[in-house]
Coordinates of C-alpha atoms in Angstrom, one line a residue:
X1038 CA 0.0 0.0 0.0
X1039 CA 1.5 3.3 -1.0
X1040 CA 2.3 5.9 1.7
X1041 CA 1.1 9.4 1.5
X1042 CA 4.6 10.6 0.6
X1043 CA 4.8 8.1 -2.3
X1044 CA 1.4 9.1 -3.6
X1045 CA 2.3 12.8 -3.3
X1046 CA 5.6 12.2 -5.2
X1047 CA 3.7 10.3 -7.9
X1048 CA 1.2 13.1 -8.3
X1049 CA 3.9 15.7 -8.4
X1050 CA 6.0 13.7 -10.9
X1051 CA 3.1 13.3 -13.3
X1052 CA 2.0 16.9 -13.0
X1053 CA 5.5 18.3 -13.6
X1054 CA 6.1 16.0 -16.6
X1055 CA 2.8 16.9 -18.2
X1056 CA 3.3 20.6 -17.5
X1057 CA 6.7 20.6 -19.1
X1058 CA 5.4 19.0 -22.2
X1059 CA 2.3 21.2 -22.2
X1060 CA 4.3 24.4 -21.9
X1061 CA 6.8 23.4 -24.5
X1062 CA 3.9 22.9 -26.9
X1063 CA 2.4 26.2 -25.7
X1064 CA 5.6 28.1 -26.4
X1065 CA 5.7 26.6 -29.9
X1066 CA 2.1 27.5 -30.5
X1067 CA 2.5 31.0 -29.1
X1068 CA 5.6 31.6 -31.3
X1069 CA 3.5 30.7 -34.4
X1070 CA 0.7 32.9 -33.0
X1071 CA 3.0 36.0 -32.7
X1072 CA 4.6 35.4 -36.1
X1073 CA 1.2 34.8 -37.8
X1074 CA -1.4 37.0 -36.1
X1075 CA 0.6 39.6 -34.2
X1076 CA 0.5 41.7 -31.0
X1077 CA -3.1 43.0 -31.2
X1078 CA -4.5 39.5 -31.3
X1079 CA -2.3 38.7 -28.3
X1080 CA -3.8 41.6 -26.4
X1081 CA -7.3 40.6 -27.3
X1082 CA -6.6 37.1 -25.9
X1083 CA -5.4 38.6 -22.7
X1084 CA -8.4 40.9 -22.2
X1085 CA -11.0 38.3 -23.0
X1086 CA -9.4 35.8 -20.7
X1087 CA -9.7 38.3 -17.9
X1088 CA -13.3 39.0 -18.7
X1089 CA -14.1 35.3 -18.5
X1090 CA -12.2 35.0 -15.2
X1091 CA -14.5 37.6 -13.8
X1092 CA -17.6 35.8 -15.2
X1093 CA -16.4 32.6 -13.5
X1094 CA -17.2 34.3 -10.2
X1095 CA -20.5 32.5 -10.7
X1096 CA -18.6 29.4 -9.6
X1097 CA -18.6 31.1 -6.1
X1098 CA -15.6 29.1 -4.8
X1099 CA -17.5 25.8 -4.9
X1100 CA -14.4 23.9 -5.9
X1101 CA -12.6 24.7 -2.7
X1102 CA -15.6 24.1 -0.5
X1103 CA -16.3 20.8 -2.4
X1104 CA -12.7 19.6 -1.8
X1105 CA -12.8 20.4 1.9
X1106 CA -16.2 18.6 2.3
X1107 CA -14.7 15.4 0.7
X1108 CA -11.6 14.9 2.9
X1109 CA -13.4 13.4 6.0
X1110 CA -15.8 11.0 4.1
X1111 CA -12.8 9.9 1.9
X1112 CA -10.8 9.3 5.0
X1113 CA -13.6 7.3 6.7
X1114 CA -14.7 5.4 3.6
X1115 CA -18.2 6.8 3.9
X1116 CA -19.6 6.0 0.4
X1117 CA -23.1 7.2 1.2
X1118 CA -22.0 10.6 2.2
X1119 CA -19.6 10.8 -0.8
X1120 CA -22.5 10.0 -3.1
X1121 CA -24.7 12.7 -1.5
X1122 CA -22.0 15.3 -1.8
X1123 CA -21.2 14.3 -5.5
X1124 CA -24.9 14.5 -6.4
X1125 CA -25.2 17.9 -4.7
X1126 CA -22.2 19.4 -6.5
X1127 CA -23.0 17.9 -9.9
X1128 CA -26.2 19.9 -9.9
X1129 CA -24.4 23.0 -8.7
X1130 CA -21.8 22.9 -11.5
X1131 CA -24.5 22.3 -14.1
X1132 CA -26.3 25.5 -12.8
X1133 CA -23.0 27.4 -12.6
X1134 CA -22.2 26.5 -16.3
X1135 CA -25.6 27.8 -17.4
X1136 CA -25.2 31.0 -15.3
X1137 CA -21.7 31.7 -16.8
X1138 CA -23.2 31.2 -20.3
X1139 CA -26.1 33.7 -19.5
X1140 CA -23.7 36.3 -18.0
X1141 CA -21.5 36.0 -21.1
X1142 CA -24.5 36.6 -23.4
X1143 CA -25.3 39.7 -21.3
X1144 CA -21.7 41.0 -21.6
X1145 CA -21.5 40.2 -25.4
X1146 CA -23.0 43.5 -26.7
X1147 CA -20.4 45.6 -24.7
X1148 CA -17.3 43.7 -26.0
X1149 CA -16.4 46.3 -28.7
X1150 CA -16.4 49.0 -26.1
X1151 CA -14.1 47.1 -23.8
X1152 CA -11.7 45.9 -26.5
X1153 CA -10.8 48.9 -28.8
X1154 CA -9.5 47.3 -32.0
X1155 CA -10.8 46.9 -35.5
X1156 CA -8.1 44.5 -36.8
X1157 CA -8.9 41.2 -34.9
X1158 CA -12.0 40.0 -36.8
X1159 CA -15.6 39.9 -35.4
X1160 CA -15.2 40.4 -31.7
X1161 CA -18.7 38.9 -31.0
X1162 CA -17.6 35.6 -32.6
X1163 CA -14.2 35.7 -30.8
X1164 CA -15.8 36.2 -27.4
X1165 CA -18.6 33.7 -28.1
X1166 CA -16.0 31.0 -28.9
X1167 CA -14.0 31.8 -25.7
X1168 CA -17.3 31.7 -23.7
X1169 CA -18.2 28.3 -25.0
X1170 CA -14.7 26.9 -24.2
X1171 CA -15.1 28.1 -20.6
X1172 CA -18.7 26.8 -20.2
X1173 CA -17.7 23.2 -21.3
X1174 CA -15.3 22.8 -18.4
X1175 CA -18.1 23.1 -15.8
X1176 CA -19.8 19.9 -16.9
X1177 CA -17.0 17.7 -15.6
X1178 CA -15.7 20.0 -12.8
X1179 CA -17.2 17.8 -10.0
X1180 CA -15.5 14.7 -11.3
X1181 CA -12.0 16.2 -11.7
X1182 CA -12.3 17.8 -8.2
X1183 CA -13.3 14.5 -6.7
X1184 CA -10.4 12.7 -8.3
X1185 CA -8.0 15.3 -6.9
X1186 CA -9.5 15.1 -3.5
X1187 CA -8.9 11.3 -3.6
X1188 CA -5.2 12.0 -3.9
X1189 CA -5.1 10.9 -7.6
X1190 CA -4.0 14.1 -9.2
X1191 CA -1.8 12.0 -11.5
X1192 CA -5.0 10.9 -13.4
X1193 CA -6.0 14.5 -14.0
X1194 CA -2.4 15.2 -15.1
X1195 CA -2.7 12.5 -17.7
X1196 CA -6.0 13.9 -18.9
X1197 CA -4.5 17.4 -19.1
X1198 CA -1.7 15.9 -21.2
X1199 CA -4.1 14.5 -23.7
X1200 CA -5.9 17.9 -23.8
X1201 CA -2.6 19.7 -24.4
X1202 CA -1.7 17.4 -27.3
X1203 CA -5.2 17.9 -28.9
X1204 CA -5.2 21.7 -28.3
X1205 CA -1.8 22.6 -29.5
X1206 CA -1.8 20.1 -32.4
X1207 CA -4.9 21.6 -33.8
X1208 CA -3.9 25.2 -33.2
X1209 CA -0.4 24.8 -34.8
X1210 CA -2.0 23.2 -37.9
X1211 CA -4.6 26.0 -38.0
X1212 CA -2.0 28.8 -37.7
X1213 CA 0.4 27.3 -40.3
X1214 CA -2.2 26.3 -42.9
X1215 CA -5.2 28.7 -42.6
X1216 CA -4.0 31.6 -40.3
X1217 CA -7.5 31.5 -39.0
X1218 CA -8.2 33.0 -35.5
X1219 CA -11.7 31.5 -35.2
X1220 CA -10.5 27.9 -35.8
X1221 CA -7.6 28.6 -33.4
X1222 CA -10.3 29.4 -30.7
X1223 CA -12.5 26.5 -31.7
X1224 CA -9.6 24.1 -30.9
X1225 CA -10.0 25.2 -27.2
X1226 CA -13.6 24.0 -27.2
X1227 CA -12.6 20.7 -28.6
X1228 CA -9.8 20.0 -26.2
X1229 CA -11.9 21.0 -23.1
X1230 CA -14.7 18.7 -24.3
X1231 CA -12.2 15.9 -24.7
X1232 CA -11.0 16.5 -21.1
X1233 CA -14.5 16.6 -19.7
X1234 CA -15.4 13.2 -21.4
X1235 CA -12.2 11.6 -20.1
X1236 CA -12.9 12.7 -16.5
X1237 CA -16.4 11.3 -16.7
X1238 CA -15.3 8.0 -18.1
X1239 CA -12.6 7.6 -15.4
X1240 CA -15.0 8.4 -12.6
X1241 CA -17.7 6.0 -13.9
X1242 CA -15.1 3.2 -14.1
X1243 CA -13.2 3.6 -10.8
X1244 CA -15.9 5.0 -8.5
X1245 CA -18.9 3.0 -9.5
X1246 CA -19.6 2.2 -5.9
X1247 CA -20.4 5.8 -5.3
X1248 CA -23.9 5.9 -6.9
X1249 CA -24.9 9.5 -7.6
X1250 CA -28.2 8.4 -9.2
X1251 CA -29.6 7.5 -5.7
X1252 CA -31.5 10.2 -4.1
X1253 CA -29.5 10.4 -0.9
X1254 CA -30.2 13.5 1.3
X1255 CA -27.1 15.4 2.2
X1256 CA -26.5 15.7 5.9
X1257 CA -27.7 19.1 7.2
X1258 CA -24.4 19.8 9.1
X1259 CA -22.3 19.0 6.0
X1260 CA -24.5 21.2 3.9
X1261 CA -24.2 24.0 6.4
X1262 CA -20.4 23.7 6.4
X1263 CA -20.4 23.7 2.6
X1264 CA -22.4 26.9 2.5
X1265 CA -20.2 28.6 5.1
X1266 CA -17.0 27.6 3.2
X1267 CA -18.6 28.6 -0.1
X1268 CA -19.4 32.1 1.2
X1269 CA -15.9 32.5 2.4
X1270 CA -14.4 31.2 -0.8
X1271 CA -16.6 33.6 -2.8
X1272 CA -14.9 36.5 -1.1
X1273 CA -11.5 35.0 -1.7
X1274 CA -12.3 34.3 -5.3
X1275 CA -13.6 37.8 -5.9
X1276 CA -10.4 39.2 -4.4
X1277 CA -8.2 36.9 -6.4
X1278 CA -10.0 37.5 -9.7
X1279 CA -9.9 41.3 -9.3
X1280 CA -6.3 41.1 -8.4
X1281 CA -5.2 39.0 -11.4
X1282 CA -7.7 40.1 -14.0
X1283 CA -8.1 43.9 -13.7
X1284 CA -4.5 44.7 -14.5
X1285 CA -5.0 43.9 -18.2
X1286 CA -8.3 45.8 -18.3
X1287 CA -6.7 48.9 -16.7
X1288 CA -3.7 48.7 -19.1
X1289 CA -6.1 48.3 -22.1
X1290 CA -8.3 51.2 -21.1
X1291 CA -5.6 53.6 -19.9
X1292 CA -2.6 52.7 -22.2
X1293 CA -3.4 50.4 -25.1
X1294 CA -4.3 46.9 -26.1
X1295 CA -0.9 46.4 -27.7
X1296 CA 0.8 47.0 -24.3
X1297 CA -1.4 44.2 -22.9
X1298 CA 0.2 42.0 -25.6
X1299 CA 3.7 42.9 -24.4
X1300 CA 2.7 42.5 -20.8
X1301 CA 1.0 39.1 -21.5
X1302 CA 4.3 37.6 -22.6
X1303 CA 5.8 38.3 -19.2
X1304 CA 2.7 37.1 -17.4
X1305 CA 2.6 33.9 -19.5
X1306 CA 6.2 33.0 -18.5
X1307 CA 5.5 33.9 -14.8
X1308 CA 2.3 31.8 -15.0
X1309 CA 4.3 28.8 -16.3
X1310 CA 6.7 29.0 -13.3
X1311 CA 3.8 29.6 -10.9
X1312 CA 2.0 26.6 -12.4
X1313 CA 5.0 24.4 -11.6
X1314 CA 5.2 25.6 -8.0
X1315 CA 1.4 25.3 -7.7
X1316 CA 1.7 21.7 -8.8
X1317 CA 3.4 20.8 -5.5
X1318 CA 0.6 22.6 -3.5
X1319 CA -2.2 21.0 -5.5
X1320 CA -0.6 17.5 -5.1
X1321 CA -0.3 18.1 -1.3
X1322 CA -3.7 19.7 -0.7
X1323 CA -5.6 16.4 -0.3
X1324 CA -2.9 15.0 2.0
X1325 CA -2.8 18.1 4.2
X1326 CA -6.6 18.0 4.4
X1327 CA -6.4 14.4 5.6
X1328 CA -3.8 15.3 8.1
X1329 CA -6.2 17.9 9.5
X1330 CA -8.8 15.2 10.0
X1331 CA -6.5 12.5 11.3
X1332 CA -3.6 14.1 13.2
X1333 CA -2.9 16.2 16.2
X1334 CA -1.5 19.8 16.4
X1335 CA 2.1 18.7 16.7
X1336 CA 2.0 16.8 13.4
X1337 CA 0.2 19.6 11.7
X1338 CA 2.8 22.2 12.9
X1339 CA 5.7 19.9 11.9
X1340 CA 4.2 19.3 8.5
X1341 CA 3.8 23.1 8.0
X1342 CA 7.4 23.8 8.8
X1343 CA 8.7 21.2 6.3
X1344 CA 6.4 22.2 3.5
X1345 CA 6.9 25.9 4.1
X1346 CA 10.7 25.5 4.0
X1347 CA 10.7 23.7 0.6
X1348 CA 8.3 26.3 -0.8
X1349 CA 10.7 29.1 0.2
X1350 CA 13.7 27.4 -1.4
X1351 CA 11.8 26.5 -4.6
X1352 CA 10.3 30.1 -4.9
X1353 CA 13.8 31.6 -4.4
X1354 CA 15.5 29.5 -7.0
X1355 CA 12.8 29.9 -9.5
X1356 CA 12.6 33.6 -8.8
X1357 CA 16.3 34.1 -9.5
X1358 CA 16.2 32.1 -12.7
X1359 CA 13.1 33.8 -13.9
X1360 CA 13.8 37.4 -13.3
X1361 CA 17.4 37.6 -14.3
X1362 CA 16.6 35.7 -17.6
X1363 CA 13.1 36.7 -18.5
X1364 CA 13.8 39.9 -20.5
X1365 CA 16.8 38.3 -22.5
X1366 CA 14.6 35.3 -23.2
X1367 CA 11.7 37.5 -24.6
X1368 CA 14.2 39.5 -26.7
X1369 CA 15.6 36.3 -28.3
X1370 CA 12.2 34.6 -28.6
X1371 CA 9.7 37.4 -29.6
X1372 CA 12.1 40.3 -30.5
X1373 CA 13.5 43.3 -28.7
X1374 CA 10.4 45.3 -29.3
X1375 CA 8.6 43.1 -26.8
X1376 CA 11.0 43.8 -24.0
X1377 CA 9.8 46.0 -21.1
X1378 CA 11.9 48.2 -18.7
X1379 CA 14.2 46.9 -15.9
X1380 CA 12.1 48.7 -13.3
X1381 CA 9.0 46.8 -14.5
X1382 CA 10.9 43.5 -14.2
X1383 CA 12.1 44.4 -10.7
X1384 CA 8.5 45.0 -9.6
X1385 CA 7.4 41.7 -11.2
X1386 CA 10.2 40.0 -9.1
X1387 CA 8.7 41.5 -6.0
X1388 CA 5.2 40.5 -7.0
X1389 CA 6.3 36.9 -7.8
X1390 CA 8.2 36.4 -4.6
X1391 CA 5.5 37.8 -2.3
X1392 CA 2.9 35.6 -4.1
X1393 CA 5.3 32.6 -3.8
X1394 CA 5.9 32.8 -0.1
X1395 CA 2.1 33.1 0.5
X1396 CA 1.6 29.7 -1.1
X1397 CA 2.1 27.5 2.0
X1398 CA -0.2 29.6 4.3
X1399 CA -2.8 29.7 1.6
X1400 CA -2.5 25.9 1.1
X1401 CA -3.0 25.1 4.8
X1402 CA -5.8 27.6 5.3
X1403 CA -7.6 26.1 2.4
X1404 CA -7.0 22.5 3.4
X1405 CA -8.0 23.2 7.1
X1406 CA -11.1 25.1 6.0
X1407 CA -10.0 28.5 7.6
X1408 CA -11.0 30.7 4.7
X1409 CA -14.1 31.9 6.7
X1410 CA -11.8 33.4 9.3
X1411 CA -10.6 36.2 7.0
X1412 CA -13.1 36.2 4.2
X1413 CA -13.5 40.0 3.8
X1414 CA -9.8 40.8 3.6
X1415 CA -9.4 39.8 -0.1
X1416 CA -12.3 42.2 -0.9
X1417 CA -10.3 45.0 0.8
X1418 CA -7.2 44.0 -1.0
X1419 CA -9.1 44.0 -4.4
X1420 CA -10.5 47.5 -3.8
X1421 CA -7.2 48.8 -2.7
X1422 CA -5.5 47.3 -5.8
X1423 CA -8.0 49.0 -8.2
X1424 CA -7.7 52.4 -6.5
X1425 CA -3.9 52.4 -6.3
X1426 CA -3.5 51.0 -9.9
X1427 CA -5.8 53.6 -11.5
X1428 CA -4.2 56.5 -9.7
X1429 CA -0.6 55.4 -10.4
X1430 CA -1.1 54.4 -14.0
X1431 CA -1.8 58.1 -14.8
X1432 CA 1.5 59.1 -13.4
X1433 CA 4.0 56.3 -14.0
X1434 CA 2.2 54.2 -16.6
X1435 CA 2.5 50.4 -16.7
X1436 CA 4.8 50.3 -13.6
X1437 CA 2.0 51.9 -11.6
X1438 CA -0.4 49.0 -12.3
X1439 CA 2.1 46.4 -11.0
X1440 CA 3.0 48.6 -8.0
X1441 CA -0.6 48.8 -7.1
X1442 CA -0.9 45.0 -7.0
X1443 CA 2.3 44.6 -4.9
X1444 CA 1.3 47.2 -2.3
X1445 CA -2.3 45.8 -1.9
X1446 CA -1.2 42.2 -1.5
X1447 CA 1.6 42.9 0.9
X1448 CA -0.4 45.3 3.1
X1449 CA -3.5 43.0 3.4
X1450 CA -3.7 39.3 2.8
X1451 CA 0.1 38.6 3.1
X1452 CA -0.1 39.5 6.8
X1453 CA -3.6 38.3 7.6
X1454 CA -3.1 34.8 6.1
X1455 CA -0.3 34.1 8.6
X1456 CA -2.2 35.5 11.6
X1457 CA -5.2 33.3 10.9
X1458 CA -3.1 30.2 10.4
X1459 CA -1.1 30.6 13.5
X1460 CA -4.1 31.5 15.6
X1461 CA -6.3 28.6 14.6
X1462 CA -4.1 25.7 13.4
X1463 CA -0.3 26.1 13.6
X1464 CA 1.4 26.6 16.9
X1465 CA 4.8 28.3 16.6
X1466 CA 6.7 31.3 18.0
X1467 CA 5.6 34.2 15.9
X1468 CA 8.7 36.3 16.4
X1469 CA 11.0 33.6 15.1
X1470 CA 8.8 33.0 12.1
X1471 CA 8.9 36.7 11.3
X1472 CA 12.7 36.5 11.5
X1473 CA 12.6 33.5 9.2
X1474 CA 10.6 35.5 6.7
X1475 CA 13.1 38.4 6.9
X1476 CA 16.1 36.1 6.5
X1477 CA 14.6 34.3 3.5
X1478 CA 13.8 37.6 1.7
X1479 CA 17.4 38.8 2.4
X1480 CA 18.8 35.6 0.9
X1481 CA 16.7 36.1 -2.2
X1482 CA 17.7 39.7 -2.5
X1483 CA 21.4 38.9 -2.2
X1484 CA 21.0 36.2 -4.9
X1485 CA 19.0 38.5 -7.2
X1486 CA 21.6 41.3 -7.0
X1487 CA 24.6 38.9 -7.4
X1488 CA 23.2 37.0 -10.3
X1489 CA 22.0 40.2 -12.1
X1490 CA 25.4 41.8 -12.0
X1491 CA 27.3 38.6 -12.8
X1492 CA 25.3 37.9 -15.9
X1493 CA 25.2 41.5 -17.1
X1494 CA 28.9 42.3 -16.7
X1495 CA 30.5 39.0 -17.0
X1496 CA 28.9 37.7 -20.2
X1497 CA 26.2 40.1 -21.4
X1498 CA 23.2 39.2 -23.6
X1499 CA 22.4 39.0 -27.3
X1500 CA 22.7 35.3 -28.4
X1501 CA 21.3 32.0 -27.4
X1502 CA 24.8 30.8 -26.4
X1503 CA 25.2 33.7 -24.0
X1504 CA 21.7 33.1 -22.7
X1505 CA 22.5 29.5 -21.9
X1506 CA 25.7 30.4 -20.2
X1507 CA 23.9 33.0 -18.1
X1508 CA 21.3 30.5 -17.2
X1509 CA 23.9 28.1 -16.0
X1510 CA 25.6 30.8 -13.9
X1511 CA 22.3 31.8 -12.3
X1512 CA 21.4 28.1 -11.7
X1513 CA 24.8 27.4 -10.1
X1514 CA 24.8 30.5 -7.9
X1515 CA 21.2 30.0 -6.7
X1516 CA 21.8 26.3 -5.9
X1517 CA 25.0 27.1 -3.9
X1518 CA 23.2 29.9 -2.1
X1519 CA 20.2 27.9 -1.1
X1520 CA 22.3 24.8 -0.2
X1521 CA 24.1 27.0 2.3
X1522 CA 20.8 28.5 3.4
X1523 CA 19.4 25.0 3.9
X1524 CA 22.4 23.9 6.0
X1525 CA 21.9 26.9 8.2
X1526 CA 18.3 26.1 9.0
X1527 CA 17.3 23.2 11.3
X1528 CA 14.4 22.2 9.1
X1529 CA 16.7 22.4 6.1
X1530 CA 19.1 20.0 7.7
X1531 CA 16.2 17.6 8.3
X1532 CA 15.4 17.7 4.6
X1533 CA 19.1 17.0 3.7
X1534 CA 19.0 14.0 6.0
X1535 CA 15.7 12.9 4.5
X1536 CA 16.9 13.1 0.9
X1537 CA 20.1 11.2 1.8
X1538 CA 18.0 8.4 3.2
X1539 CA 15.8 8.3 0.1
X1540 CA 18.9 7.7 -2.0
X1541 CA 20.3 5.0 0.4
X1542 CA 17.2 2.9 0.9
X1543 CA 13.7 2.4 -0.6
X1544 CA 11.8 2.7 2.7
X1545 CA 13.2 5.6 4.8
X1546 CA 10.8 5.5 7.7
X1547 CA 9.3 3.4 10.5
X1548 CA 5.9 2.3 11.3
X1549 CA 3.8 3.3 14.3
X1550 CA 5.0 1.6 17.4
X1551 CA 4.8 1.6 21.1
X1552 CA 7.5 4.3 21.4
X1553 CA 5.0 7.0 20.4
X1554 CA 6.6 8.2 17.2
X1555 CA 4.5 10.8 15.5
X1556 CA 3.9 10.1 11.8
X1557 CA 1.6 10.7 8.9
X1558 CA -1.1 8.2 8.8
X1559 CA -1.2 6.3 5.5
X1560 CA -4.4 5.4 3.7
X1561 CA -5.4 4.8 0.1
X1562 CA -8.5 7.0 0.1
X1563 CA -11.9 5.6 0.9
X1564 CA -11.0 2.2 -0.5
X1565 CA -8.9 1.2 2.5
X1566 CA -11.8 1.7 5.0
X1567 CA -9.4 3.2 7.6
X1568 CA -6.6 0.6 7.2
X1569 CA -3.6 2.3 8.8
X1570 CA -0.6 0.7 7.4
X1571 CA 1.9 3.5 8.0
X1572 CA 5.3 3.6 6.6
X1573 CA 6.6 7.1 6.6
X1574 CA 7.3 8.9 9.9
X1575 CA 8.1 12.6 10.0
X1576 CA 10.0 12.5 13.3
X1577 CA 9.7 11.6 17.0
X1578 CA 7.6 13.5 19.4
X1579 CA 10.8 15.0 20.9
X1580 CA 11.9 16.2 17.4
X1581 CA 8.5 17.7 16.7
X1582 CA 8.7 19.6 20.0
X1583 CA 12.2 20.9 19.2
X1584 CA 11.2 21.9 15.7
X1585 CA 8.2 23.8 17.1
X1586 CA 10.7 26.2 18.6
X1587 CA 12.7 26.5 15.4
X1588 CA 11.4 28.9 12.7
X1589 CA 13.1 27.2 9.7

């Protein structure tokens, strides 16, 4: 029986492999897109994507509430409750899909006023195709969410791989042969439909014991918790969508749609890096949700320390690679005309890093169902972001939009997320954790400055050979820097010991015994019916107590 750690590693491996292949295909497709259709079409893509993100608010955060409601019945093997929850959410997602479609039809007449261009075909058809591609995803959302909650994210990864092959294959052919934007968008509908059908087939085959056709009444307490979590997730979703989607709209309205195209190249690359980092969080979400159900506070705190440390290291290394190399890459890939200023890149670095180190508190708050504790703060953050961005864009242009986002995030949710987590779930010394934050930021800043000047003055930019040499320098410096940082931290030394054990033997841990070792309980979802064959310990009770006094 696979342990939690092995399941998580399997999910992460499949997700990363699929993402690498998918993004290679996406880069190829986007290259053909830029060469064939140009910057205005690129800007139209960005603006419409943001509009649809706002329309998806109709989803109301059901996905997160759905996942949280599944953890306990999956852990207990309660098929009757699982069937009731699935039946409930299947109806909800059907309604949500229809609501999004209706909202899109309402917005349709205003599209020419939002997107000011006359060179990108019929905008009504363009928006309609995008709208249909979005609506299709809701009809299988309940099945994919269930599969993820059951710690089988690798299945969804394989489905996404098939979708990527279908999507990019059709789009590349369309761009090369017909240069047709409408067919390019129709490919998105086809690939999303393929993914929806595959999720449905897998669920029907592997979860046939959970019969959603039976009219089982959902427990009143569970329904109440779902409604509470949904209301909280709605506030978080509104805040998140406003934060991520209004930038392009402000840029389009106050500067130009062409600048949205330039900006979208940077956000696409950042999105790719964030997607890889989010893969780890997504793969761990179900496991952390189960830990919340099955384990005590000591194990929860210990798990947080270890996950948080890895997140800081990964965010730091990816951040150094990304922001020293992003502009040279865009210059070589799309052309120098698409490169934006160094001040802009510096602010993107700050935005990326702040967003990255929020990832672990967000993950634990979501998995522990704590979103309700600070549900109104994302709304404050969203309002603050709009006000600051609109004011600053008039004086300092594009940089003002990004600065508005950085200020609003740092001043609101960045702080509140930590306060809520430490108050209700994780027990640690706050002062030491703040020092850990400060030290981690200092390490990243040192690496950023060092790598930037090394690559600029030692080799310079201009060719792919120089770009590769610079990439190797940044990778080498960042790895050395974070290895030293890891050895300096107590939790970092634990990870070094853990990795060394993995390389020396297949099973690196012990089972639960009479000596009271604290460990992660292992189960293979609802199928095990609470079998507790445990094979991965995370440390003794003494080690957990010691680590609770260590911020790293």
